Structure formats: C-alpha cells, structure tokens
Coordinates of C-alpha atoms in Angstrom, one line a residue:
Chain A
M1 CA -1.7 -20.6 -35.4
S2 CA -1.1 -19.5 -32.4
V3 CA -2.9 -16.5 -30.9
D4 CA -1.2 -13.5 -30.4
P5 CA -2.2 -11.8 -26.7
E6 CA -0.7 -8.7 -27.8
A7 CA -3.3 -8.5 -30.4
A8 CA -5.8 -10.2 -28.7
L9 CA -5.5 -7.5 -26.3
A10 CA -5.4 -4.3 -28.5
E11 CA -9.1 -6.0 -29.7
L12 CA -9.5 -5.9 -26.7
G13 CA -9.0 -2.3 -26.0
A14 CA -10.7 -1.0 -28.6
R15 CA -13.6 -2.4 -27.4
W16 CA -14.1 -1.1 -24.6
N17 CA -12.7 2.3 -25.3
S18 CA -15.7 2.3 -27.7
S19 CA -18.4 0.2 -25.9
I20 CA -18.0 2.0 -22.3
A21 CA -20.5 5.3 -21.7
H22 CA -17.6 7.7 -20.4
V23 CA -18.8 9.1 -16.9
Q24 CA -20.3 12.3 -17.3
P25 CA -20.1 15.7 -15.2
D26 CA -23.7 15.8 -14.3
E27 CA -24.1 12.0 -13.6
V28 CA -21.7 13.1 -10.3
T29 CA -23.8 15.7 -9.7
D30 CA -26.9 14.5 -10.1
L31 CA -25.7 11.1 -8.5
V32 CA -24.3 13.4 -5.0
A33 CA -27.2 15.7 -4.9
C34 CA -29.7 12.8 -5.0
A35 CA -27.9 10.9 -2.0
P36 CA -28.9 11.2 1.3
E37 CA -25.6 11.2 2.9
P38 CA -22.6 12.9 1.4
V39 CA -19.9 10.4 0.2
Q40 CA -17.5 10.5 2.6
Q41 CA -13.7 9.1 2.1
P42 CA -14.1 5.4 2.1
D43 CA -10.8 4.8 3.3
E44 CA -11.0 6.5 6.4
D45 CA -13.7 4.9 8.0
E46 CA -12.1 1.9 6.6
A47 CA -9.4 1.9 8.4
M48 CA -10.8 2.9 12.0
L49 CA -13.0 0.1 11.3
R50 CA -9.6 -2.4 10.8
R51 CA -8.6 -1.2 13.5
R52 CA -11.4 -2.0 15.7
S53 CA -11.5 -5.3 13.8
L54 CA -10.8 -8.9 15.8
P55 CA -8.3 -9.4 13.4
W56 CA -6.8 -6.9 14.4
L57 CA -6.9 -7.4 17.9
L58 CA -5.6 -11.5 16.8
G59 CA -2.6 -9.7 15.0
A60 CA -1.5 -7.5 17.6
A61 CA -1.8 -10.7 20.4
A62 CA -0.2 -13.0 17.8
A63 CA 2.8 -10.3 17.5
L64 CA 2.9 -10.4 21.4
V65 CA 3.6 -14.0 21.2
A66 CA 6.5 -13.6 18.7
V67 CA 8.0 -11.3 20.8
L68 CA 7.7 -13.7 24.0
I69 CA 9.0 -16.3 21.9
G70 CA 11.6 -14.1 20.5
G71 CA 12.9 -13.2 23.9
L72 CA 13.0 -16.7 24.7
I73 CA 15.1 -17.8 21.8
V74 CA 17.7 -14.7 22.7
L75 CA 18.3 -16.2 26.0
S76 CA 18.8 -19.9 24.4
A77 CA 20.8 -18.8 21.6
A78 CA 24.7 -19.0 21.4
R79 CA 26.4 -16.2 19.7
S80 CA 29.0 -17.1 17.2
S81 CA 30.6 -13.5 17.4
D82 CA 30.3 -10.8 19.6
N83 CA 30.8 -8.7 16.9
A84 CA 30.1 -9.8 13.9
V85 CA 26.2 -11.5 12.2
S86 CA 25.8 -13.0 8.9
V87 CA 22.2 -11.2 7.2
P88 CA 20.7 -11.9 4.2
T89 CA 22.0 -9.2 1.5
G90 CA 18.2 -8.7 0.3
V91 CA 15.2 -10.3 -0.2
E92 CA 15.8 -10.5 -4.3
D93 CA 18.9 -12.8 -4.0
G94 CA 16.9 -15.6 -3.7
P95 CA 13.6 -18.2 -1.2
V96 CA 13.4 -16.7 2.0
G97 CA 13.4 -18.8 5.2
G98 CA 9.8 -19.7 6.9
V99 CA 7.4 -18.6 4.1
D100 CA 5.6 -22.0 4.9
G101 CA 4.4 -19.3 7.4
S102 CA 6.4 -22.1 10.4
D103 CA 9.8 -19.6 11.6
H104 CA 11.1 -21.8 13.3
A105 CA 13.4 -20.8 15.8
D106 CA 16.2 -23.0 16.0
Q107 CA 16.7 -22.1 12.1
P108 CA 19.8 -20.3 11.0
P109 CA 19.0 -17.0 8.8
P110 CA 17.9 -17.1 5.0
H111 CA 21.0 -17.5 2.9
A112 CA 23.5 -17.8 5.7
V113 CA 25.6 -19.5 3.7
D114 CA 25.2 -18.7 0.0
D115 CA 24.8 -15.0 0.7
E116 CA 26.1 -13.7 3.9
V117 CA 28.1 -10.4 4.3
L118 CA 29.7 -9.6 7.0
V119 CA 28.9 -6.5 9.1
S120 CA 29.2 -4.9 12.8
N121 CA 26.7 -5.5 15.4
R122 CA 24.8 -2.4 14.3
S123 CA 21.7 -3.5 17.0
P124 CA 19.2 -1.6 17.1
V125 CA 16.0 -0.2 19.0
V126 CA 12.8 -0.1 17.8
I127 CA 10.2 2.4 18.4
G128 CA 7.1 3.3 17.0
D129 CA 3.7 1.1 16.1
E130 CA 2.1 -2.3 16.8
F131 CA 3.7 -2.9 13.5
G132 CA 7.1 -3.3 14.5
A133 CA 6.3 -6.5 16.7
A134 CA 6.9 -8.3 13.7
L135 CA 10.1 -7.4 13.2
L136 CA 11.6 -8.2 16.4
E137 CA 12.5 -12.2 15.9
P138 CA 13.8 -12.4 12.1
L139 CA 15.9 -9.3 13.3
K140 CA 16.8 -11.5 16.3
R141 CA 17.7 -14.6 14.5
F142 CA 20.0 -12.4 12.0
G143 CA 21.9 -11.5 15.1
F144 CA 21.0 -8.0 16.2
E145 CA 19.8 -7.7 19.7
V146 CA 16.9 -5.4 19.2
D147 CA 16.2 -3.0 22.1
D148 CA 12.1 -3.3 21.4
R149 CA 10.5 0.6 22.4
G150 CA 7.6 -0.1 20.6
V151 CA 3.8 0.4 21.9
E152 CA 0.5 -0.9 20.8
S153 CA -2.3 1.9 19.4
S154 CA 0.1 4.4 19.1
G155 CA 1.3 6.7 16.4
L156 CA 1.9 10.5 15.8
A157 CA -2.3 11.2 15.5
R158 CA -3.0 10.7 19.2
P159 CA 0.1 12.3 21.4
S160 CA -3.1 12.1 23.7
F161 CA -2.8 8.2 24.2
Y162 CA 1.5 8.4 23.6
D163 CA 3.6 11.1 23.5
W164 CA 6.7 9.8 21.5
P165 CA 8.3 13.1 20.7
S166 CA 8.7 13.3 24.4
K167 CA 9.1 9.8 24.8
L168 CA 11.8 9.9 21.9
T169 CA 13.6 12.5 24.6
E170 CA 14.2 9.9 27.4
I171 CA 14.6 7.1 25.5
L172 CA 17.4 9.0 22.8
D173 CA 18.9 9.8 26.4
E174 CA 20.0 6.5 27.2
L175 CA 21.1 5.2 23.8
P176 CA 24.8 4.9 23.4
A177 CA 26.0 7.3 20.5
G178 CA 25.4 6.3 16.6
T179 CA 22.8 3.0 17.8
P180 CA 20.4 2.5 15.0
V181 CA 16.8 3.2 15.0
V182 CA 14.2 1.5 13.6
A183 CA 10.9 3.2 13.6
T184 CA 7.4 1.4 12.4
F185 CA 4.7 4.7 12.2
G186 CA 0.9 4.7 10.2
G187 CA -1.1 2.1 10.4
N188 CA -2.9 4.4 13.6
D189 CA -3.0 7.5 12.2
S190 CA -5.1 7.7 9.7
Q191 CA -7.5 9.6 12.0
I192 CA -8.0 12.9 13.7
L193 CA -4.8 14.5 14.6
V194 CA -5.1 15.9 18.3
R195 CA -2.7 18.3 20.2
A196 CA -1.6 16.5 23.4
D197 CA -4.8 18.0 25.8
E198 CA -6.9 16.2 23.2
S199 CA -7.6 19.8 21.4
I200 CA -8.2 18.5 17.7
V201 CA -6.1 20.6 15.1
A202 CA -6.7 19.0 11.5
Q203 CA -10.1 16.3 11.1
V204 CA -9.0 13.7 8.4
D205 CA -10.5 16.0 5.3
D206 CA -8.9 19.1 6.0
P207 CA -6.2 20.5 3.8
R208 CA -4.3 21.4 7.1
W209 CA -4.4 17.2 7.6
A210 CA -1.3 16.5 5.2
P211 CA 1.1 19.3 5.9
E212 CA 0.4 18.5 9.6
Y213 CA 1.4 15.7 9.8
R214 CA 4.6 16.1 7.7
E215 CA 5.0 18.5 10.3
R216 CA 5.2 15.4 12.7
V217 CA 6.9 13.1 10.4
D218 CA 9.7 15.8 10.4
A219 CA 10.1 16.3 14.1
V220 CA 10.7 12.5 14.9
M221 CA 12.8 12.1 11.9
N222 CA 15.0 15.3 12.8
Q223 CA 14.9 14.4 17.0
I224 CA 16.3 11.0 15.8
T225 CA 18.8 11.6 13.6
S226 CA 20.0 14.9 15.0
A227 CA 21.0 13.2 18.3
G228 CA 23.0 10.6 16.1
H229 CA 20.9 8.0 15.3
P230 CA 21.4 6.8 12.0
L231 CA 17.1 5.7 11.1
V232 CA 15.2 2.8 9.2
W233 CA 12.0 4.6 8.5
V234 CA 9.5 1.1 7.4
G235 CA 6.9 2.2 5.7
V236 CA 2.9 1.0 6.0
P237 CA 2.2 -1.5 3.8
T238 CA -0.9 -0.7 0.9
P239 CA -0.7 -3.2 -1.2
P240 CA -1.7 -2.4 -4.6
D241 CA -5.4 -4.8 -4.1
R242 CA -5.5 -3.6 -0.8
F243 CA -5.7 0.3 -1.8
S244 CA -5.8 2.5 1.0
A245 CA -6.1 6.4 -0.3
A246 CA -5.3 7.8 3.7
L247 CA -2.6 5.3 4.0
G248 CA -1.2 6.0 0.3
E249 CA -1.2 9.5 2.0
I250 CA 0.9 8.9 4.6
R251 CA 3.1 6.8 2.1
S252 CA 3.6 10.0 0.1
I253 CA 4.6 11.7 3.3
T254 CA 6.9 9.7 4.4
V255 CA 8.8 8.9 1.3
Q256 CA 9.1 12.5 0.7
A257 CA 10.0 13.3 4.4
A258 CA 12.7 10.3 4.2
A259 CA 13.7 11.7 1.0
A260 CA 15.0 15.2 2.5
N261 CA 16.5 13.4 5.2
D262 CA 19.8 12.0 4.7
Q263 CA 20.4 10.3 7.8
V264 CA 17.1 8.3 7.1
T265 CA 16.7 5.3 4.5
Y266 CA 13.0 4.5 4.1
V267 CA 12.5 0.8 3.5
D268 CA 9.7 0.2 1.3
T269 CA 7.7 -2.1 2.9
W270 CA 5.3 -1.8 0.4
D271 CA 7.2 -2.4 -2.5
I272 CA 8.8 -5.8 -0.2
L273 CA 5.2 -7.4 -0.3
E274 CA 4.7 -6.3 -4.1
R275 CA 8.2 -8.3 -5.2
Q276 CA 7.7 -11.2 -2.7
S277 CA 4.3 -11.4 -4.6
I278 CA 6.3 -11.8 -8.1
E279 CA 8.7 -14.2 -6.4
D280 CA 6.3 -16.6 -5.0
P281 CA 2.7 -16.3 -5.4
G282 CA 0.1 -16.9 -3.7
S283 CA 2.3 -19.6 -2.2
V284 CA 2.3 -17.5 1.6
E285 CA 0.5 -15.1 3.6
L286 CA 3.1 -12.1 4.1
Q287 CA 0.0 -10.1 5.7
S288 CA -2.0 -11.0 9.0
P289 CA -6.2 -11.6 8.2
D290 CA -6.8 -8.3 8.5
E291 CA -4.6 -7.4 5.8
Y292 CA -2.5 -4.6 7.2
H293 CA -0.2 -6.4 10.1
L294 CA 2.3 -8.9 8.4
S295 CA 2.9 -12.7 9.1
D296 CA 5.5 -14.2 10.9
A297 CA 6.9 -14.6 7.1
G298 CA 5.9 -11.2 5.6
G299 CA 8.1 -10.2 9.3
Q300 CA 10.9 -12.5 7.6
V301 CA 11.0 -10.8 4.7
V302 CA 10.4 -6.8 5.7
A303 CA 13.1 -8.0 8.4
A304 CA 15.4 -9.2 5.9
E305 CA 15.1 -5.4 4.5
V306 CA 16.0 -3.8 7.2
A307 CA 18.8 -6.0 7.9
A308 CA 20.3 -5.4 5.2
V309 CA 19.9 -1.8 5.8
L310 CA 21.4 -2.1 9.1
A311 CA 24.3 -4.0 7.7
G312 CA 25.2 -1.2 5.4
L313 CA 25.7 1.6 8.4
Chain B
M1 CA -15.8 11.3 12.6
G2 CA -16.7 14.6 11.2
V3 CA -16.7 15.8 8.0
S4 CA -16.1 19.4 7.6
A5 CA -18.0 21.4 5.4
S6 CA -16.0 21.4 2.1
V7 CA -16.6 23.9 -0.7
R8 CA -17.5 22.8 -3.8
P9 CA -16.1 23.7 -7.7
T10 CA -18.2 25.4 -10.1
L11 CA -20.1 23.5 -12.8
S12 CA -18.3 24.4 -15.6
E13 CA -14.7 24.1 -13.3
F14 CA -15.8 20.4 -12.4
A15 CA -16.9 19.5 -15.7
R16 CA -13.4 20.7 -17.2
F17 CA -11.1 18.6 -14.0
V18 CA -14.1 15.4 -15.5
D19 CA -12.8 15.7 -18.7
D20 CA -9.4 15.5 -18.0
V21 CA -8.9 12.4 -15.4
E22 CA -11.7 10.5 -16.8
P23 CA -11.0 8.8 -19.5
R24 CA -7.5 8.0 -17.7
L25 CA -9.0 7.3 -14.6
L26 CA -11.9 5.2 -16.2
Q27 CA -9.3 2.6 -17.9
A28 CA -7.7 2.4 -15.3
L29 CA -10.2 1.0 -12.7
V30 CA -11.8 -1.0 -16.0
A31 CA -8.5 -2.0 -15.9
V32 CA -8.9 -3.4 -12.1
Y33 CA -12.1 -4.5 -12.0
G34 CA -14.2 -5.2 -15.4
P35 CA -16.3 -2.2 -17.3
V36 CA -19.7 -3.0 -14.8
D37 CA -17.3 -2.5 -11.7
G38 CA -15.0 -0.1 -13.1
R39 CA -17.1 2.2 -14.5
G40 CA -19.1 2.6 -11.1
A41 CA -15.9 3.0 -9.1
T42 CA -15.3 5.7 -11.4
V43 CA -18.2 7.1 -10.7
D44 CA -17.9 6.6 -6.8
A45 CA -14.4 8.4 -7.1
L46 CA -15.3 11.4 -9.0
S47 CA -18.3 11.6 -6.9
W48 CA -15.4 12.0 -3.5
A49 CA -13.8 14.8 -5.8
W50 CA -16.8 16.6 -6.2
E51 CA -17.9 16.4 -2.7
H52 CA -14.2 16.8 -1.4
W53 CA -13.3 20.0 -4.1
D54 CA -11.0 21.4 -1.5
R55 CA -9.2 18.7 -0.3
L56 CA -8.1 17.3 -3.2
Q57 CA -7.0 20.7 -4.4
E58 CA -4.1 19.9 -1.8
I59 CA -3.0 16.4 -3.6
E60 CA -0.4 16.1 -5.9
N61 CA -1.4 13.9 -8.2
K62 CA -5.0 13.4 -8.5
P63 CA -5.6 11.3 -10.7
A64 CA -3.9 8.4 -9.3
Y65 CA -5.5 9.6 -5.7
L66 CA -9.0 9.2 -7.2
F67 CA -7.8 5.7 -8.5
R68 CA -7.0 5.0 -4.5
V69 CA -10.3 6.2 -4.0
G70 CA -12.4 4.3 -6.4
Q71 CA -11.0 1.5 -5.7
S72 CA -11.7 2.0 -1.7
A73 CA -15.1 3.0 -2.5
T74 CA -15.9 -0.5 -5.0
R75 CA -14.6 -2.8 -2.2
R76 CA -16.8 -0.8 0.6
Y77 CA -20.3 -1.3 -1.4
S78 CA -19.7 -4.4 -3.3
T79 CA -21.4 -7.7 -2.1
R80 CA -19.1 -9.6 -4.0
P81 CA -15.8 -10.9 -4.7
L82 CA -14.3 -8.8 -7.1
P83 CA -13.4 -8.8 -10.3
T84 CA -16.2 -10.5 -11.4
R85 CA -17.5 -9.0 -13.9
L86 CA -14.8 -9.1 -17.1
R87 CA -17.5 -10.7 -19.6
V88 CA -21.0 -7.9 -20.1
E89 CA -23.3 -9.5 -22.4
G90 CA -24.4 -6.0 -24.6
L91 CA -21.1 -4.5 -23.5
V92 CA -18.9 -6.8 -26.0
E93 CA -19.5 -8.4 -28.6
D94 CA -17.5 -11.8 -27.5
R95 CA -16.8 -12.8 -31.0
E96 CA -15.1 -10.1 -32.1
I97 CA -12.8 -10.9 -29.1
E98 CA -10.5 -13.9 -29.0
P99 CA -12.5 -16.1 -27.4
G100 CA -10.1 -17.7 -24.6
L101 CA -9.1 -13.8 -23.7
L102 CA -10.9 -13.1 -20.9
P103 CA -11.0 -15.8 -19.4
A104 CA -7.6 -16.5 -19.0
L105 CA -7.5 -12.6 -17.6
E106 CA -9.8 -13.3 -15.0
R107 CA -7.0 -16.1 -14.1
L108 CA -4.2 -13.9 -13.7
S109 CA -4.3 -11.9 -10.3
N110 CA -5.3 -9.1 -9.7
Q111 CA -1.9 -6.8 -10.0
Q112 CA -1.2 -9.1 -13.4
R113 CA -4.1 -8.2 -15.0
T114 CA -4.2 -4.4 -14.5
V115 CA -1.1 -4.2 -15.5
V116 CA -1.2 -6.3 -18.4
V117 CA -4.5 -4.3 -19.5
L118 CA -3.3 -1.4 -19.2
V119 CA -0.5 -1.6 -20.9
H120 CA -1.6 -3.6 -24.0
A121 CA -5.2 -3.3 -24.3
F122 CA -4.9 0.5 -23.0
G123 CA -1.7 1.6 -24.6
W124 CA -0.5 3.3 -20.4
R125 CA 3.3 3.8 -20.3
Q126 CA 5.2 1.0 -17.4
T127 CA 6.4 4.2 -15.8
E128 CA 2.5 5.2 -15.6
V129 CA 0.7 2.4 -14.5
A130 CA 3.9 2.0 -11.8
E131 CA 3.5 6.1 -11.1
W132 CA -0.8 4.8 -10.9
L133 CA -0.2 1.7 -9.1
E134 CA 2.7 2.7 -6.0
I135 CA 5.3 0.2 -7.2
S136 CA 8.1 0.1 -8.5
V137 CA 9.1 0.4 -12.3
S138 CA 9.8 -3.0 -12.4
T139 CA 8.2 -4.7 -10.7
A140 CA 5.6 -3.5 -12.8
R141 CA 7.6 -4.7 -16.3
E142 CA 8.1 -8.0 -14.2
H143 CA 3.8 -8.2 -13.7
L144 CA 4.0 -7.9 -17.1
A145 CA 6.3 -9.8 -17.6
R146 CA 4.6 -12.6 -15.8
G147 CA 0.7 -11.7 -16.8
L148 CA 1.4 -11.4 -20.3
R149 CA 3.3 -15.1 -20.4
R150 CA 0.3 -16.7 -18.8
L151 CA -1.7 -15.3 -21.0
R152 CA -0.1 -16.8 -23.7
D153 CA 0.7 -20.3 -22.3
D154 CA -3.5 -20.2 -21.9
L155 CA -4.1 -19.3 -25.0
E156 CA -2.3 -21.6 -26.6
A157 CA -3.1 -23.8 -23.7
N158 CA -7.7 -23.2 -25.1
D159 CA -6.9 -22.2 -28.9
V160 CA -8.9 -25.1 -31.1
S161 CA -7.9 -23.6 -34.2

C-alpha cells in the first residue's frame, strides 16, 4: 500500500500543534529582563559584518575582473547589427547559458536561436553600488553597450561617501534623451542614514529610518524619470534561507516606490533567483560565497531579465 | 552601532500581541527549523518585538517581519547547520508518525520543506505562504508541487508494507 504524504503531513502537523509548547509573553519578558544586553535587531549587525567580510572583498574583486574582461570582449566582439540585437525573453523560457559557472565570452547569448526577439538597441547606463557589476558583462553579451557608472560601496544611506543625487545631475546631463538607466541600490544601505555633512538622520532602529529611506529612493527614481529616462531598478537579493529583516525592508520600500512611478520597472532579483533555484536546484551557485553578490551565473540570469525589460522599452 | 531607546508596551498590550501573532509565527519557524530550533527562534523574534516595540509599530506586516527576525537570530546564534532537528525524542511519538516522513522531509530543500509543512501540516493557504516567504504565489506553488512529489517518491521507495 502506498504512503499518502499529505495525510502523513497532516498527522505530523496535528502532533506538532499539540506537543510544542506555545511561547508565553512572560517567557519573553523574563528572558529579556535577565539578558545582560538588549537583543538587537540581528540583521543590521549581520549586514555590517557581511560588508566587512573577506568574501565581500573577493566578490567585489571578481566583479571588477569581470568588468575588465567585459571591456576586452567589447573591443573584440563583432556586432551583427548597429541597431538591433537579440536578447532572451526571460529566464523562465529555458536553460540559461553559462550556468555551469564558466561564462565564456565567445558563447552566443542564451536563447539566441529558439527564443530570440528583435529589439532596438536601448543601451543603458548602469548606476548604483557594486551589485550591478555582475550584470555588465552579460548585458554586453546580449548586445547592449553598457555605460558603467556604478561605484563600489556606495548607496543612498551615506551621501557623505558618495552623493548619488548630485552625481546623477552630472550623469543625466550627459545622456541622450531616453537613454535607459539600470540602478542597483540597497546592498550597502542597511545602516545609519546620514546627510552629506555626516550628521545623522536616522539610526537603523529608528522609526524614521524607513520613511527617510523611501524619500531617498523616491528622489532618485523621480530625478531619473522626470529627466525622461526609463529606469530599471534591480532589487536586492534575499533568498528565503538567508533572510535579512533590514534587506527585506529595503526590498519592500523599493518595490512600493517603483510601483508608484510608472516609468520604473522593478526587476525582482529575489524572485528571479528563487525561480532559477526551482528550475535547476543545486546545480549552480547563483550568488557569491558572501551570499549577497551575484556569481557569474547569477549575473547572467538576472541580466537576462534586465535585457528583456530593456528590449521592451 | 548605537541603539536608541525604545518604548516598550504594557504587559497586557504585549500579551495581546503575543496571543495574536505567536501561533502563526511558531508554525512558520517550526516549518523552517523543526520543533526545537523553531520554538527558540520564536522566542528570539518576540524578544526583539518586546525590545523594539515602537519600531515594530511602523511595520505593516508584523508577523512576517518577525519571521525574518527569528530566522536571522537563529542563523546568527546557532553553532550547527540548520535545520537539523526535526526528530525530537519525547516531543513527538515517532510510532504515531509515518516512519519515513521526517527523514524524507529532511532531504527536501529548505524552501520545499517549509512550503510543504506550512501547507499540508499546518493548513496554510499558498497565498499566505508566499506572503510570508516573500516569494510569488507561483513560486510557492512550484516548491509545493516539487516537494510533495519528492516526498511521495521517497516514501514509496522506503515503504516496507
């Protein structure tokens, strides 16, 4: 007789529901009262540690190498057309090239034969933090000329380190009308929000943090789109087994901000990586050892989605 | 990193909050980490809520946020790979549970196990699971289908009856 997993699971749930003691309020309050230090929101510390970790540096170095290699590739690559390129229609259409981790520059774009679509060459400017570096080389392979203006360790939290609104004014002045902008922000932003003069606006556990960050996101989005440039906002990745409350909040804020601006398309890295893990579970690492930045294969997967959005602009 | 002072709720206010949030939060974290670590993660998450009450009031979906807090705390403080303890002596009488179920659950991916347990053991709707895990409903559905298929194959392969 075959085993019915659903019935077995229902029995397990009933047993667990009846045997696991519920957490009582006084258990929590007594525990906190006895604790030598307050329990801090764990992800904020974790995000700080992640940014300072060696794997992070290795990831950034790898991304830099990818950029350099990408430059060489662009010099040598022959374009089939000045005004039209082929891009994949999306990661769910089939296997994505380079998922064995060996993103060879001379390989054709994924889906080049079966799922290609002809599009105008809407080559973008890439701005934001180092997360976008992993997208550069794949976007070039998809036929886009990429103008990389990303700055490592930058974000919207610390204009004293790099003032993106000010820099954007200069960048946007140079751009031909309608040039798409691809933005990656958030990976360095789960920290204190300061002004350009380093004065503090909001601590990470300050209720003012979220509305202030939303304002900064809105400002950057509006700055770009009001200048006539379509914006593709590539969201932060936070896989379910690496939850980060702070990054989750950043994701929620940016999703809502993008939804409020019809010139912004939100590319949900979180969901893309999740879908890819379903399609091809365990066969390839889509993120760097720091479990935040994208690997070459992950860059390929996310860039395919970005390319599809650019193609539709 | 500084921690600003936080206004705490009254005990009765916090008790009402725990009554409201704890059952789902406990189930969700048990689905991820099993009965022991999942319960510990629930305590950690509610402790954070007690200490950051005013910050929590700004958050729209408080249970789902505390779910992430509980996961982060568990990963931070645990010294062993997680989840590892679905089978707990004394907590569940194993003879009343399909013998191959817990080992088969342990062999699923974290995401598959979480979705399968929440839907079929605890009766959550797929939309609710998707909301808590912050994935699309179609992704949750796919995890569920693949997890259930693997579970069925695994149980049939080990069925001795």
